[in-house]
CSV table of C-alpha atoms and ligand atoms in Angstrom, one decimal:
chain,number,residue,atom,x,y,z
A,1,MET,CA,-109.9,-82.8,124.9
A,2,THR,CA,-113.3,-83.3,122.8
A,3,LYS,CA,-113.3,-83.2,119.2
A,4,GLN,CA,-115.4,-79.7,119.6
A,5,HIS,CA,-112.8,-78.1,121.8
A,6,ARG,CA,-110.0,-79.2,119.0
A,7,GLN,CA,-112.3,-77.6,116.5
A,8,THR,CA,-112.8,-74.4,118.1
A,9,ASN,CA,-108.9,-74.3,119.0
A,10,VAL,CA,-108.2,-74.8,115.3
A,11,SER,CA,-110.8,-72.0,114.5
A,12,ARG,CA,-109.0,-69.8,116.9
A,13,ARG,CA,-105.7,-70.2,115.4
A,14,ASN,CA,-107.1,-69.5,112.0
A,15,LEU,CA,-108.5,-66.2,113.4
A,16,LEU,CA,-105.0,-65.1,114.3
A,17,LYS,CA,-104.0,-65.2,110.6
A,18,LEU,CA,-106.7,-62.9,109.6
A,19,SER,CA,-106.2,-59.2,109.0
A,20,ALA,CA,-108.8,-57.0,110.9
A,21,GLY,CA,-110.4,-56.2,107.6
A,22,ALA,CA,-111.2,-59.5,106.8
A,23,ILE,CA,-113.0,-60.1,110.2
A,24,SER,CA,-116.6,-60.7,109.9
A,25,ALA,CA,-119.1,-61.5,112.4
A,26,GLY,CA,-119.5,-64.9,110.5
A,27,VAL,CA,-116.1,-65.6,110.7
A,28,LEU,CA,-115.8,-64.7,114.2
A,29,THR,CA,-118.9,-67.0,115.3
A,30,ALA,CA,-117.6,-70.0,113.5
A,31,GLY,CA,-116.5,-72.7,116.1
A,32,LEU,CA,-117.7,-70.8,119.1
A,33,GLY,CA,-120.3,-72.5,120.8
A,34,SER,CA,-123.3,-70.8,122.6
A,35,ASN,CA,-124.4,-73.3,125.4
A,36,LEU,CA,-125.4,-71.7,128.5
A,37,VAL,CA,-123.3,-72.8,131.3
A,38,ALA,CA,-123.6,-71.5,134.9
A,39,PRO,CA,-120.1,-69.9,135.5
A,40,GLU,CA,-120.3,-71.4,139.2
A,41,LYS,CA,-120.8,-74.9,137.8
A,42,ALA,CA,-118.5,-74.6,134.4
A,43,SER,CA,-115.1,-76.4,134.2
A,44,ALA,CA,-112.3,-74.4,132.8
A,45,GLN,CA,-112.8,-75.7,129.5
A,46,ASP,CA,-116.9,-74.9,129.5
A,47,LYS,CA,-116.2,-71.5,130.6
A,48,LYS,CA,-115.6,-70.3,127.2
A,49,ASP,CA,-119.3,-71.1,126.3
A,50,ILE,CA,-120.7,-68.6,128.8
A,51,THR,CA,-122.6,-65.6,127.8
A,52,PRO,CA,-121.6,-62.2,128.3
A,53,ASP,CA,-124.0,-61.6,130.8
A,54,ASP,CA,-123.1,-65.0,132.8
A,55,ALA,CA,-119.5,-63.6,132.8
A,56,LEU,CA,-120.4,-60.4,134.4
A,57,LYS,CA,-122.6,-62.3,137.0
A,58,ALA,CA,-119.8,-64.4,137.8
A,59,LEU,CA,-117.5,-61.3,138.4
A,60,LEU,CA,-120.2,-59.5,140.3
A,61,ASP,CA,-120.9,-62.5,142.6
A,62,GLY,CA,-117.1,-63.0,143.2
A,63,ASN,CA,-117.1,-59.4,144.2
A,64,ASP,CA,-119.9,-59.8,146.5
A,65,ARG,CA,-118.1,-62.7,148.3
A,66,PHE,CA,-115.2,-60.5,148.6
A,67,VAL,CA,-117.1,-57.7,150.1
A,68,LYS,CA,-118.9,-59.9,152.7
A,69,ALA,CA,-115.4,-61.9,153.6
A,70,LYS,CA,-117.0,-65.1,152.2
A,71,LYS,CA,-114.3,-65.7,149.6
A,72,ARG,CA,-113.8,-69.2,148.2
A,73,ASN,CA,-110.4,-68.6,146.5
A,74,PRO,CA,-111.6,-70.9,143.6
A,75,ASN,CA,-109.4,-72.4,141.2
A,76,GLN,CA,-105.9,-71.9,143.1
A,77,SER,CA,-105.0,-75.6,143.6
A,78,GLN,CA,-102.3,-77.6,142.1
A,79,SER,CA,-104.7,-79.5,140.2
A,80,ARG,CA,-105.7,-76.3,138.7
A,81,LEU,CA,-102.3,-75.2,138.0
A,82,ARG,CA,-101.7,-78.3,136.1
A,83,GLU,CA,-105.1,-77.8,134.1
A,84,VAL,CA,-104.4,-74.4,132.9
A,85,ALA,CA,-100.9,-75.2,132.0
A,86,LYS,CA,-102.3,-76.8,129.0
A,87,GLY,CA,-104.1,-73.8,127.8
A,88,GLN,CA,-106.3,-70.9,128.9
A,89,ASN,CA,-109.8,-69.8,128.5
A,90,PRO,CA,-110.5,-66.9,130.5
A,91,PHE,CA,-114.1,-66.0,131.1
A,92,ALA,CA,-113.5,-62.3,131.3
A,93,SER,CA,-111.1,-59.6,130.9
A,94,ILE,CA,-110.2,-56.5,133.2
A,95,LEU,CA,-108.8,-53.3,132.2
A,96,GLY,CA,-107.8,-52.1,135.6
A,97,CYS,CA,-105.6,-49.4,137.3
A,98,ALA,CA,-102.2,-50.5,138.5
A,99,ASP,CA,-103.1,-49.3,142.0
A,100,SER,CA,-101.8,-52.0,144.5
A,101,ARG,CA,-105.0,-51.7,146.4
A,102,VAL,CA,-107.3,-53.2,143.5
A,103,PRO,CA,-105.9,-56.6,142.4
A,104,SER,CA,-108.5,-58.2,140.0
A,105,GLU,CA,-108.3,-61.9,141.2
A,106,ILE,CA,-108.6,-60.9,144.6
A,107,VAL,CA,-111.4,-58.4,144.3
A,108,PHE,CA,-113.5,-60.8,142.2
A,109,ASP,CA,-112.5,-63.9,143.9
A,110,GLN,CA,-111.2,-65.7,141.0
A,111,GLY,CA,-108.2,-68.0,140.3
A,112,LEU,CA,-105.6,-69.2,137.9
A,113,GLY,CA,-106.9,-69.1,134.3
A,114,ASP,CA,-110.0,-67.2,134.8
A,115,LEU,CA,-109.3,-63.7,134.3
A,116,PHE,CA,-107.3,-61.8,131.5
A,117,VAL,CA,-106.0,-58.9,133.2
A,118,CYS,CA,-104.5,-55.5,131.9
A,119,ARG,CA,-103.4,-53.0,134.4
A,120,VAL,CA,-101.8,-49.6,133.8
A,121,ALA,CA,-102.1,-46.3,135.8
A,122,GLY,CA,-105.4,-44.6,135.1
A,123,ASN,CA,-107.0,-47.8,133.6
A,124,ILE,CA,-106.4,-46.2,130.2
A,125,ALA,CA,-107.1,-47.9,126.7
A,126,THR,CA,-103.7,-47.6,125.1
A,127,LYS,CA,-102.8,-49.1,121.8
A,128,GLU,CA,-101.2,-52.0,123.8
A,129,GLU,CA,-103.8,-52.4,126.4
A,130,THR,CA,-106.2,-52.5,123.3
A,131,GLY,CA,-104.5,-55.0,121.5
A,132,SER,CA,-104.1,-57.2,124.4
A,133,LEU,CA,-107.7,-57.1,125.1
A,134,GLU,CA,-108.5,-57.9,121.2
A,135,PHE,CA,-106.4,-61.0,121.9
A,136,GLY,CA,-108.1,-61.9,125.2
A,137,SER,CA,-111.5,-61.8,123.6
A,138,LEU,CA,-110.8,-62.7,119.7
A,139,VAL,CA,-108.3,-65.6,120.4
A,140,LEU,CA,-108.9,-66.5,124.0
A,141,GLY,CA,-112.6,-66.2,124.1
A,142,SER,CA,-113.0,-63.9,127.1
A,143,LYS,CA,-116.8,-62.8,126.8
A,144,LEU,CA,-116.5,-59.6,128.9
A,145,ILE,CA,-114.3,-56.4,129.1
A,146,LEU,CA,-114.8,-54.6,132.4
A,147,VAL,CA,-113.1,-51.3,132.5
A,148,LEU,CA,-112.4,-51.1,136.4
A,149,GLY,CA,-111.8,-47.6,137.9
A,150,HIS,CA,-111.6,-46.6,141.4
A,151,GLU,CA,-112.0,-44.1,144.1
A,152,ARG,CA,-109.6,-41.6,144.9
A,153,CYS,CA,-107.3,-42.8,141.8
A,154,GLY,CA,-103.9,-40.9,142.1
A,155,ALA,CA,-103.5,-41.0,138.3
A,156,VAL,CA,-106.7,-38.9,137.9
A,157,ASP,CA,-106.2,-36.9,140.8
A,158,ALA,CA,-102.8,-35.7,139.0
A,159,THR,CA,-104.7,-34.7,135.9
A,160,ILE,CA,-107.3,-32.7,137.6
A,161,LYS,CA,-104.2,-30.8,139.4
A,162,GLY,CA,-102.4,-30.5,136.0
A,163,ALA,CA,-99.5,-31.9,137.9
A,164,SER,CA,-95.9,-31.5,135.9
A,165,VAL,CA,-94.7,-34.9,136.1
A,166,PRO,CA,-91.3,-36.3,134.9
A,167,GLY,CA,-90.7,-39.2,132.5
A,168,GLU,CA,-93.3,-41.1,130.7
A,169,ILE,CA,-95.8,-40.4,133.4
A,170,GLY,CA,-97.2,-37.4,131.2
A,171,SER,CA,-98.5,-40.0,128.8
A,172,LEU,CA,-100.8,-41.4,131.3
A,173,LEU,CA,-102.2,-37.8,132.2
A,174,GLU,CA,-102.8,-36.9,128.6
A,175,ALA,CA,-105.0,-40.0,128.1
A,176,ILE,CA,-107.1,-39.5,131.3
A,177,LYS,CA,-107.5,-35.8,130.3
A,178,PRO,CA,-110.4,-36.5,128.0
A,179,GLY,CA,-112.5,-37.8,131.2
A,180,VAL,CA,-111.4,-35.0,133.3
A,181,GLU,CA,-112.9,-32.5,130.9
A,182,ARG,CA,-115.9,-34.5,130.4
A,183,SER,CA,-116.8,-34.5,134.1
A,184,GLN,CA,-116.3,-30.8,134.5
A,185,GLY,CA,-119.3,-28.8,135.9
A,186,GLN,CA,-120.7,-32.1,137.1
A,187,ALA,CA,-122.3,-31.9,140.6
A,188,GLY,CA,-120.7,-33.5,143.6
A,189,ASP,CA,-117.1,-35.0,144.0
A,190,LYS,CA,-114.8,-33.9,141.6
A,191,LEU,CA,-112.3,-36.8,141.6
A,192,GLU,CA,-115.2,-39.3,141.8
A,193,ASN,CA,-117.1,-37.9,139.0
A,194,ALA,CA,-113.5,-37.7,136.9
A,195,CYS,CA,-112.7,-41.3,137.9
A,196,LYS,CA,-116.1,-42.5,136.4
A,197,ALA,CA,-116.1,-39.9,133.3
A,198,ASN,CA,-112.6,-41.7,132.7
A,199,ILE,CA,-114.1,-45.2,132.8
A,200,LEU,CA,-116.8,-44.2,130.2
A,201,VAL,CA,-114.2,-42.5,127.9
A,202,GLN,CA,-111.8,-45.9,128.1
A,203,ILE,CA,-115.0,-47.7,127.3
A,204,GLU,CA,-115.7,-45.8,124.2
A,205,LYS,CA,-112.0,-46.2,123.0
A,206,LEU,CA,-112.3,-49.6,123.3
A,207,LYS,CA,-115.8,-49.6,121.3
A,208,SER,CA,-113.8,-47.9,118.4
A,209,SER,CA,-111.8,-50.9,117.8
A,210,PRO,CA,-113.2,-52.7,114.9
A,211,VAL,CA,-112.3,-56.3,116.3
A,212,LEU,CA,-114.1,-55.9,119.2
A,213,SER,CA,-116.9,-54.2,117.9
A,214,GLU,CA,-117.6,-57.3,115.7
A,215,LEU,CA,-117.3,-59.3,118.6
A,216,ILE,CA,-120.1,-57.1,120.3
A,217,LYS,CA,-122.3,-57.3,117.1
A,218,ALA,CA,-122.2,-61.1,117.2
A,219,ASP,CA,-122.9,-61.1,120.9
A,220,LYS,CA,-119.8,-62.6,121.9
A,221,LEU,CA,-118.5,-59.7,123.9
A,222,LYS,CA,-119.7,-56.8,126.3
A,223,ILE,CA,-117.7,-54.1,127.4
A,224,VAL,CA,-118.9,-52.4,130.8
A,225,GLY,CA,-117.6,-50.0,133.3
A,226,GLY,CA,-117.0,-50.7,136.9
A,227,TYR,CA,-116.0,-48.4,140.0
A,228,TYR,CA,-114.1,-49.7,142.9
A,229,ASP,CA,-114.7,-48.4,146.4
A,230,LEU,CA,-111.6,-48.5,148.5
A,231,ASP,CA,-113.4,-48.6,151.6
A,232,THR,CA,-115.9,-51.4,151.1
A,233,GLY,CA,-114.0,-53.4,148.5
A,234,LYS,CA,-117.5,-53.2,146.4
A,235,VAL,CA,-117.4,-52.6,142.6
A,236,SER,CA,-120.5,-50.7,141.3
A,237,LEU,CA,-121.1,-50.8,137.7
A,238,VAL,CA,-121.2,-47.2,135.6
A,239,SER,CA,-122.4,-48.1,132.4
D,301,ZN,ZN1,-105.8,-45.6,140.1
């Protein structure tokens, strides 16, 4: 570990001790380098120095490989396992649906230590998911949050239909309702419109986090939306 990396880790530990109110752009930028490193060439340690746009490109490039059946399955070796056992610097975070057909590391062709992933039915930004994503970016240095919705999402469909559901399932539908309401009256496929509107609503919820908005202001983070096509495996940006 280099001296610079040690300092960065110390800075991140100190950040953990700060209350949200004490966080300023100046504090957030302390110790975080801005060297531009191409994601393809970056080592695990270097990945924390890429820009939000680099992180987005790395994700979309990985998805392109997946769609074209040209996956490289990077960072899945035993040596990578040992490398990331010492610490993690995921370059991007995903807020995705729990749907078994949309596993983040596979559809973006990434490996161990690359992605900080929160998955919950309907890809909703609950307090717990938001807190996890705050941790992922503020402490672990993830430069991008991609809210990933998908085609024919069952949770969104159940919300549209006003389904009567047992247990805690209703809490998911409550969180998806604003997206469904926003999409009403739009031309085209009702379910697709609602899935895409839900992505935008969840992005807005994340951006209302003071921790995340400070990181965005300091150019240390971007939050974008993606829509996954179940038939082709392609992720299209929706924001
Ligand atoms: Zn879903």
